[in-house]
Short mmCIF file of C-alpha atoms and ligand atoms in Angstrom, two decimals:
data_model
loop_
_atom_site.label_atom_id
_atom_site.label_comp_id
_atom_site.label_asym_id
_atom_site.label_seq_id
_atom_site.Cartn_x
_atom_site.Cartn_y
_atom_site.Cartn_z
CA UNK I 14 -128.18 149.70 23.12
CA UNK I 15 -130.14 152.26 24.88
CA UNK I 16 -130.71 152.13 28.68
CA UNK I 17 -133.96 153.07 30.27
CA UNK I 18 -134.98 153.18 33.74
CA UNK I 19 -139.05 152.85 34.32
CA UNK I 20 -140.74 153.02 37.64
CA UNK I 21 -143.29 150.11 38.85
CA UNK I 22 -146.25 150.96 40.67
CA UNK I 23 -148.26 148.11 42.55
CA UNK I 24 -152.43 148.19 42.19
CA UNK I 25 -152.26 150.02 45.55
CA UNK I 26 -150.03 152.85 43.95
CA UNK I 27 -147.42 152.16 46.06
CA UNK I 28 -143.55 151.83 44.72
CA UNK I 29 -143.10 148.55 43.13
CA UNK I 30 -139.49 148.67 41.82
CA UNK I 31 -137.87 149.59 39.16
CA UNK I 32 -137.92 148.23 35.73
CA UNK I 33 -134.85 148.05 33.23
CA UNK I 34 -135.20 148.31 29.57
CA UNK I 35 -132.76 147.72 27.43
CA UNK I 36 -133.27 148.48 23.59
CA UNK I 37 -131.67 147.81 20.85
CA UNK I 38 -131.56 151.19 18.43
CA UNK I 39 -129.51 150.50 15.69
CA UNK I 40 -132.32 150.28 13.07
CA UNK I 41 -133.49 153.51 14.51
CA UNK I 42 -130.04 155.34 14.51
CA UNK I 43 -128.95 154.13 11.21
CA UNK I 44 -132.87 155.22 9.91
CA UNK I 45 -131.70 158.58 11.38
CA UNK I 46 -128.15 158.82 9.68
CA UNK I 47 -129.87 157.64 6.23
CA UNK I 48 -132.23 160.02 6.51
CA UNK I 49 -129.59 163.14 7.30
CA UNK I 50 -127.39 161.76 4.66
CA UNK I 51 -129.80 161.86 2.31
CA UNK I 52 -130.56 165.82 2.90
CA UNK I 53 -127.03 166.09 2.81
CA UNK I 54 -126.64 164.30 -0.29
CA UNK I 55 -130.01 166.69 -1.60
CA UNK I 56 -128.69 169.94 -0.85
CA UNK I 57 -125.35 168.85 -2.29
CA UNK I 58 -126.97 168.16 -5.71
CA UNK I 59 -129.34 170.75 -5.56
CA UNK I 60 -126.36 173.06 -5.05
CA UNK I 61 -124.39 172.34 -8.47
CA UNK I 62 -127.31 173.59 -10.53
CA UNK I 63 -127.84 176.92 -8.83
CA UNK I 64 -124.57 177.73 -8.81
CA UNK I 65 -124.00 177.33 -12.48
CA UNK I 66 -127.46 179.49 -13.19
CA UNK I 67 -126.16 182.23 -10.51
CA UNK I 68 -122.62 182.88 -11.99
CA UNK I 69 -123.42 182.36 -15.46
CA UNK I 70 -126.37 184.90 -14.98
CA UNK I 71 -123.73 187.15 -12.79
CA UNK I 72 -120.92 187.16 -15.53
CA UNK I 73 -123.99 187.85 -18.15
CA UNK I 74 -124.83 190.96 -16.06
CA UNK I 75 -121.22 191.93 -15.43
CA UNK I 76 -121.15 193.03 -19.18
CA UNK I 77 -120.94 189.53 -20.79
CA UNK I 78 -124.44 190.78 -22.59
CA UNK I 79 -122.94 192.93 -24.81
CA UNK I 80 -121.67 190.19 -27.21
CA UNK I 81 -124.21 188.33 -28.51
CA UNK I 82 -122.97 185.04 -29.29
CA UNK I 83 -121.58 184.91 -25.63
CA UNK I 84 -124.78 185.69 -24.73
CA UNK I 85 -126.74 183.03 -26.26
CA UNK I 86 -124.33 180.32 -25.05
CA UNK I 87 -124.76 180.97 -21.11
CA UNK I 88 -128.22 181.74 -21.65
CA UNK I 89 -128.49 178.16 -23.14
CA UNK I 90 -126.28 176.79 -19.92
CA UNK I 91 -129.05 178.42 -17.55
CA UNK I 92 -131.62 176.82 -19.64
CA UNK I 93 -129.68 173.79 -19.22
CA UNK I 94 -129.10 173.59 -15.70
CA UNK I 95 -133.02 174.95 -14.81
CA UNK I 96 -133.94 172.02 -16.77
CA UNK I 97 -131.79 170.01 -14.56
CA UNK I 98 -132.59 171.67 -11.50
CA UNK I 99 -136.19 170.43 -12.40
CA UNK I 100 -136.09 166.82 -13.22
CA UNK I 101 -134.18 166.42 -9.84
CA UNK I 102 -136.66 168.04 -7.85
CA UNK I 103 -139.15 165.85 -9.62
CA UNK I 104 -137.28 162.69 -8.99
CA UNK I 105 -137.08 163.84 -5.13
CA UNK I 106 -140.28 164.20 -4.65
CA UNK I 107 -141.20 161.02 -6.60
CA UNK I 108 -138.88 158.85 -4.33
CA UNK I 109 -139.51 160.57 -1.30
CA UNK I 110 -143.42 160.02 -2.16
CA UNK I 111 -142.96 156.28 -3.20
CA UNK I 112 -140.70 155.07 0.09
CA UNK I 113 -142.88 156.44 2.56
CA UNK I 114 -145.93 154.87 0.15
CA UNK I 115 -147.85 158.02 0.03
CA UNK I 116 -148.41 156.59 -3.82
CA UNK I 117 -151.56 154.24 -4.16
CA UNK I 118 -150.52 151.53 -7.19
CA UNK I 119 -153.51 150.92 -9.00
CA UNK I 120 -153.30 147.17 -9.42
CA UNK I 121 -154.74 145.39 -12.92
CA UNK I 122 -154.05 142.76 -14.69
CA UNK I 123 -151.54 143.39 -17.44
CA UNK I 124 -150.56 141.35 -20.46
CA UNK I 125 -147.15 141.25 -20.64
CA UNK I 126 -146.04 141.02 -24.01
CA UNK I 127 -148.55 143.48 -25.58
CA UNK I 128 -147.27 146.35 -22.99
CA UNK I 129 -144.00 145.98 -23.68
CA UNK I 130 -144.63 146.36 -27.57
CA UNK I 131 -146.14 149.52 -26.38
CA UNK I 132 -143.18 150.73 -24.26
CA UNK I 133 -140.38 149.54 -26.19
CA UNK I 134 -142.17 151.57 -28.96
CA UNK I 135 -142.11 154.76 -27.19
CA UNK I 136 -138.24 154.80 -26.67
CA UNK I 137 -137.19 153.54 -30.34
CA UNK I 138 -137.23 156.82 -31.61
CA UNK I 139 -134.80 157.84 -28.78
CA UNK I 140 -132.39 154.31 -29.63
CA UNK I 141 -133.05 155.73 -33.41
CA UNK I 142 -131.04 159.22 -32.73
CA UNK I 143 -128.16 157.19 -31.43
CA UNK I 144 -128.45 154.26 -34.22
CA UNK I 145 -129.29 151.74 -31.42
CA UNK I 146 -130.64 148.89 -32.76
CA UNK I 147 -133.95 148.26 -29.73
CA UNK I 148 -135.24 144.80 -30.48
CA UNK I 149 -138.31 142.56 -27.83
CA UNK I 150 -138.70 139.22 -27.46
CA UNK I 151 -141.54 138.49 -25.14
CA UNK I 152 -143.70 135.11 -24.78
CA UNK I 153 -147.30 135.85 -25.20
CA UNK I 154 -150.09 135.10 -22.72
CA UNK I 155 -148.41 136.18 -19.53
CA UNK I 156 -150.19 138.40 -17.38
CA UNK I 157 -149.01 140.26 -14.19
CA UNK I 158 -150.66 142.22 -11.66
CA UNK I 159 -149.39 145.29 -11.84
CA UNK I 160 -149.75 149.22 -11.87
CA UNK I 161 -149.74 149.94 -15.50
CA UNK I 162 -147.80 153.07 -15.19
CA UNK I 163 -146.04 152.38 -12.98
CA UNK I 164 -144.27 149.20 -14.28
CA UNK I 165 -144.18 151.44 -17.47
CA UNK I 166 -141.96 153.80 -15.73
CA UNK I 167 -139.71 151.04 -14.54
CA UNK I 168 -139.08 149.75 -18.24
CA UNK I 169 -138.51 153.59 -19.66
CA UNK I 170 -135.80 153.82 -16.65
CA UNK I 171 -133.57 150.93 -17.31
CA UNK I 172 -133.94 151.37 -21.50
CA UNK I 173 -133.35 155.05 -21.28
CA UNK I 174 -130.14 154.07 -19.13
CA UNK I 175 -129.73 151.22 -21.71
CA UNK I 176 -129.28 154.32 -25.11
CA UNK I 177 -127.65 156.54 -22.55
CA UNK I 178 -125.05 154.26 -21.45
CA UNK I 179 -124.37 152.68 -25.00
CA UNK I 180 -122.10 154.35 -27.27
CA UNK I 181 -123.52 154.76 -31.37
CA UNK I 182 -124.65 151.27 -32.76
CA UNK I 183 -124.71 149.43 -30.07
CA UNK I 184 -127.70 147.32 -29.11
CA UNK I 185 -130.65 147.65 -26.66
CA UNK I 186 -132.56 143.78 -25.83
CA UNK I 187 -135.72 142.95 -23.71
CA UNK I 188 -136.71 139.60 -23.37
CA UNK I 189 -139.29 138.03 -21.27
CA UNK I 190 -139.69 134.27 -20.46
CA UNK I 191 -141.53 132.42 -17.77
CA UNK I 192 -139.95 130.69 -14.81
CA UNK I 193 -141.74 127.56 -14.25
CA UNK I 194 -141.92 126.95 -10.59
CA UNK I 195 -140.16 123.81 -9.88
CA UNK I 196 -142.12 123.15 -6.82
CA UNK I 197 -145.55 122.30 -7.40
CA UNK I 198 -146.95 124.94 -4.83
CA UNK I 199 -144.61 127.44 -5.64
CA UNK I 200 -145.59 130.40 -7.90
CA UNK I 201 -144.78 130.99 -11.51
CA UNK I 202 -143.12 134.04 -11.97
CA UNK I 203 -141.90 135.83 -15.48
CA UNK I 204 -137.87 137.45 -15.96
CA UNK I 205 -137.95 140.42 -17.97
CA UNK I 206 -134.39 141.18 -18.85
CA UNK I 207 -133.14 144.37 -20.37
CA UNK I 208 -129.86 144.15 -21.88
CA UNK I 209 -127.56 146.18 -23.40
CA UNK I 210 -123.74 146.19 -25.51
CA UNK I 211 -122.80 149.73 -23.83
CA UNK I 212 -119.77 150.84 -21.54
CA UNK I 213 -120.77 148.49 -18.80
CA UNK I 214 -120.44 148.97 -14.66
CA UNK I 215 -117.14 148.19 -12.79
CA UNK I 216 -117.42 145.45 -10.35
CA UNK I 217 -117.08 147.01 -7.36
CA UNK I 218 -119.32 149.92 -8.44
CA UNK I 219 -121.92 147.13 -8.75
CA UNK I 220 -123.49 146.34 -5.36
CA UNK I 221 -124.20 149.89 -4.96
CA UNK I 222 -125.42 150.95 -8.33
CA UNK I 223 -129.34 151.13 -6.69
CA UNK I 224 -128.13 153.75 -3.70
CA UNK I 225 -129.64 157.18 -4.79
CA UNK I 226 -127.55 159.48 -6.19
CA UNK I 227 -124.70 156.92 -6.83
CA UNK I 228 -123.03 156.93 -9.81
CA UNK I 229 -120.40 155.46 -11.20
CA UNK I 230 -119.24 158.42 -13.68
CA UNK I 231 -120.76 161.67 -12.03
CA UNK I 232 -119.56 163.94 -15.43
CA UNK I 233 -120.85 161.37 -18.12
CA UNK I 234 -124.47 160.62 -15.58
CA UNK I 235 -124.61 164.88 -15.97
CA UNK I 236 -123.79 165.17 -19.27
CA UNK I 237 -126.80 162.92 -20.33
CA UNK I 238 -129.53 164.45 -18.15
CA UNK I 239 -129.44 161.76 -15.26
CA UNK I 240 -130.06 162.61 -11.83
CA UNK I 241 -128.24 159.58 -10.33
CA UNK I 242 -132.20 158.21 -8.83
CA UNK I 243 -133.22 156.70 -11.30
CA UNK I 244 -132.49 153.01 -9.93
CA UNK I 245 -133.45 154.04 -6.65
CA UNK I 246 -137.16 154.37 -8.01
CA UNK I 247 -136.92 151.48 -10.25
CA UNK I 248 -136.00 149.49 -7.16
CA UNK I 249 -138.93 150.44 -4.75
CA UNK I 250 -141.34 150.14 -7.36
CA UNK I 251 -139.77 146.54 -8.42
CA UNK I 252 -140.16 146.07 -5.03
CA UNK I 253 -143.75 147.41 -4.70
CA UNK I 254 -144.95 144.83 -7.42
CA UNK I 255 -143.14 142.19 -5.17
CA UNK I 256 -140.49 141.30 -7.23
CA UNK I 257 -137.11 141.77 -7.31
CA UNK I 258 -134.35 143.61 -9.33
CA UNK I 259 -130.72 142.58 -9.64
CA UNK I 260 -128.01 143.61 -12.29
CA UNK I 261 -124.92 141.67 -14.07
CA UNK I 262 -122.27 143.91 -16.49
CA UNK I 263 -118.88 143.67 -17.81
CA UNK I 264 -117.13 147.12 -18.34
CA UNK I 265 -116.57 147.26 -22.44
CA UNK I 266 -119.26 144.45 -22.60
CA UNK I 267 -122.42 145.95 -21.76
CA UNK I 268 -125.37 145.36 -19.04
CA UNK I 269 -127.95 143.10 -17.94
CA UNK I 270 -130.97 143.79 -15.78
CA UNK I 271 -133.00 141.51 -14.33
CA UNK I 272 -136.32 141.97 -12.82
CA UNK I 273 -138.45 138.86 -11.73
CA UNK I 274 -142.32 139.28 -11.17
CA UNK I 275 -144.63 137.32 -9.78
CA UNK I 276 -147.36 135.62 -12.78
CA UNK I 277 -150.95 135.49 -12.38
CA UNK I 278 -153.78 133.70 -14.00
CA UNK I 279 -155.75 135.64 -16.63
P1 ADP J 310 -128.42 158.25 -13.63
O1 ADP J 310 -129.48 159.27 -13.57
O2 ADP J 310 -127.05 158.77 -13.29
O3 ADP J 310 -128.45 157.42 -14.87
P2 ADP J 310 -129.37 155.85 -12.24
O4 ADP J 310 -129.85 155.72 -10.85
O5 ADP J 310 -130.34 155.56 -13.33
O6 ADP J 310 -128.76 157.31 -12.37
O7 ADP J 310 -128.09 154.93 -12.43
C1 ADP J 310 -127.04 155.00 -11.49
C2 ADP J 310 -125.68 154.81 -12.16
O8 ADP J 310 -125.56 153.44 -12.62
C3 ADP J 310 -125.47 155.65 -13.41
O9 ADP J 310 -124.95 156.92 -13.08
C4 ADP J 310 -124.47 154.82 -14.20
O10 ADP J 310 -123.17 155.08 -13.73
C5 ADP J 310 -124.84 153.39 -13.83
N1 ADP J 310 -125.70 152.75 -14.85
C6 ADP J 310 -127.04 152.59 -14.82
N2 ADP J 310 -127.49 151.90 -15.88
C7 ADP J 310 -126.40 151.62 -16.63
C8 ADP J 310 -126.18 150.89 -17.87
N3 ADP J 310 -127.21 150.36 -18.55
N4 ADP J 310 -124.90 150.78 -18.31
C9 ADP J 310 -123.87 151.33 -17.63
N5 ADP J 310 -124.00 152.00 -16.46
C10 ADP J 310 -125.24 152.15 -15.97
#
């Protein structure tokens, strides 16, 4: 609570008293902590991948140049970690532009089943390379209102996460039904669930998994590109399409997302 004195002056401008105002801050302060954490947090990641491309350009320089094959490799890591270094930059700007809702969705209606055809069909090529077997089930006829690319990026996130976090021949699912509203003025509203048979999330890492930059296994998130946002953007713009997002896994079992959106009428 924050204490604040403010002088009262009568309609003939003379003293009147003094007020006290007492306000509550919390929201405020913790705003203020999030927000320096989260610089913290950036610098912190932004750190790992500069350091790699300065001492593995340093030890190249030092003389390592002279072999060739030694060469090639570190050149490869700098590659690597520039690579890096830019998809996190572009996922900080994307959430930073997205929570303070600098990003206009362009709302349409969308049919549901044919656009995820479409989007399961540009990752099968990805399951493919890691014999992932990507399958849809979607009713027909549903349509949502929704920012086509946006929603698109949603469903890449959680499938790409899906192959990433599924070892060889495992299976990727998506399945969307209807939820009938049981009361009669209540709105319909569809559950598109993305499954998956891969390495699953600990319980306790669970309730956190949408924070940015958490992750559960910081070495095995690195080693297959992710930036540890991901979520955090599938969550706002869940959230932007007024629906909601939740998640259910088993370690050694595999994963299930669930996002439920509200239905319109075509
Ligand atoms: P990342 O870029 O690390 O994948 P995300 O924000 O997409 O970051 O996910 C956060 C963390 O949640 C991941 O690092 C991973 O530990 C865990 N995770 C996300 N999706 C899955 C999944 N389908 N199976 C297992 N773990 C997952």
């Amino acid at each position: 609570l924050e204490l604040n004195l403010v002088p009262v002056f009568q309609k003939d401008r003379t003293f009147g008293g003094v007020l006290l105002v007492l306000q509550d801050v919390s929201a405020i302060r913790r705003l203020e902590r999030m927000r320096s954490e989260f610089v913290a947090n950036v610098s912190h990641e932004l750190k790992t991948p500069i350091a790699a491309v300065k001492g593995f350009a340093e030890t190249l320089l030092a003389g390592a140049m002279d072999d060739p094959e030694i060469s090639r490799s570190f050149l490869q890591i700098i590659y690597d970690e520039s690579e890096r270094l830019n998809r996190l930059i572009g996922d900080i700007l994307e959430l930073s532009k997205i929570e303070s809702r600098r990003v206009p969705l362009q709302f349409s209606p969308v049919e549901l089943s044919a656009f995820l055809h479409n989007t399961v069909q540009v990752m099968t090529a990805e399951a493919e390379r890691k014999s992932i077997m990507l399958s849809l089930k979607a009713e027909s006829g549903i349509f949502l209102e929704a920012d086509e690319d946006r929603l698109r990026q949603i469903l890449i996130n959680l499938l790409q996460n899906g192959i990433n976090y599924t070892p060889e021949g495992g299976r990727v699912a998506v399945e969307a039904t209807v939820r009938h509203a049981n009361a009669p003025d209540a709105a319909e509203t569809v559950i598109i669930r993305i499954s998956d048979t891969g390495i699953g999330i600990p319980k306790k890492d669970l309730p956190r998994i949408f924070e940015r930059f958490y992750r559960v296994d910081k070495a095995r998130s690195r080693s297959s590109g992710g930036t540890g946002l991901g979520l955090s953007i599938v969550k706002h713009l869940v959230e932007l399409h007024k629906g909601t997002i939740s998640v259910d896994s088993h370690p050694g079992t595999g994963s299930v997302f669930t996002i439920e959106l509200p239905v319109i009428q075509p």
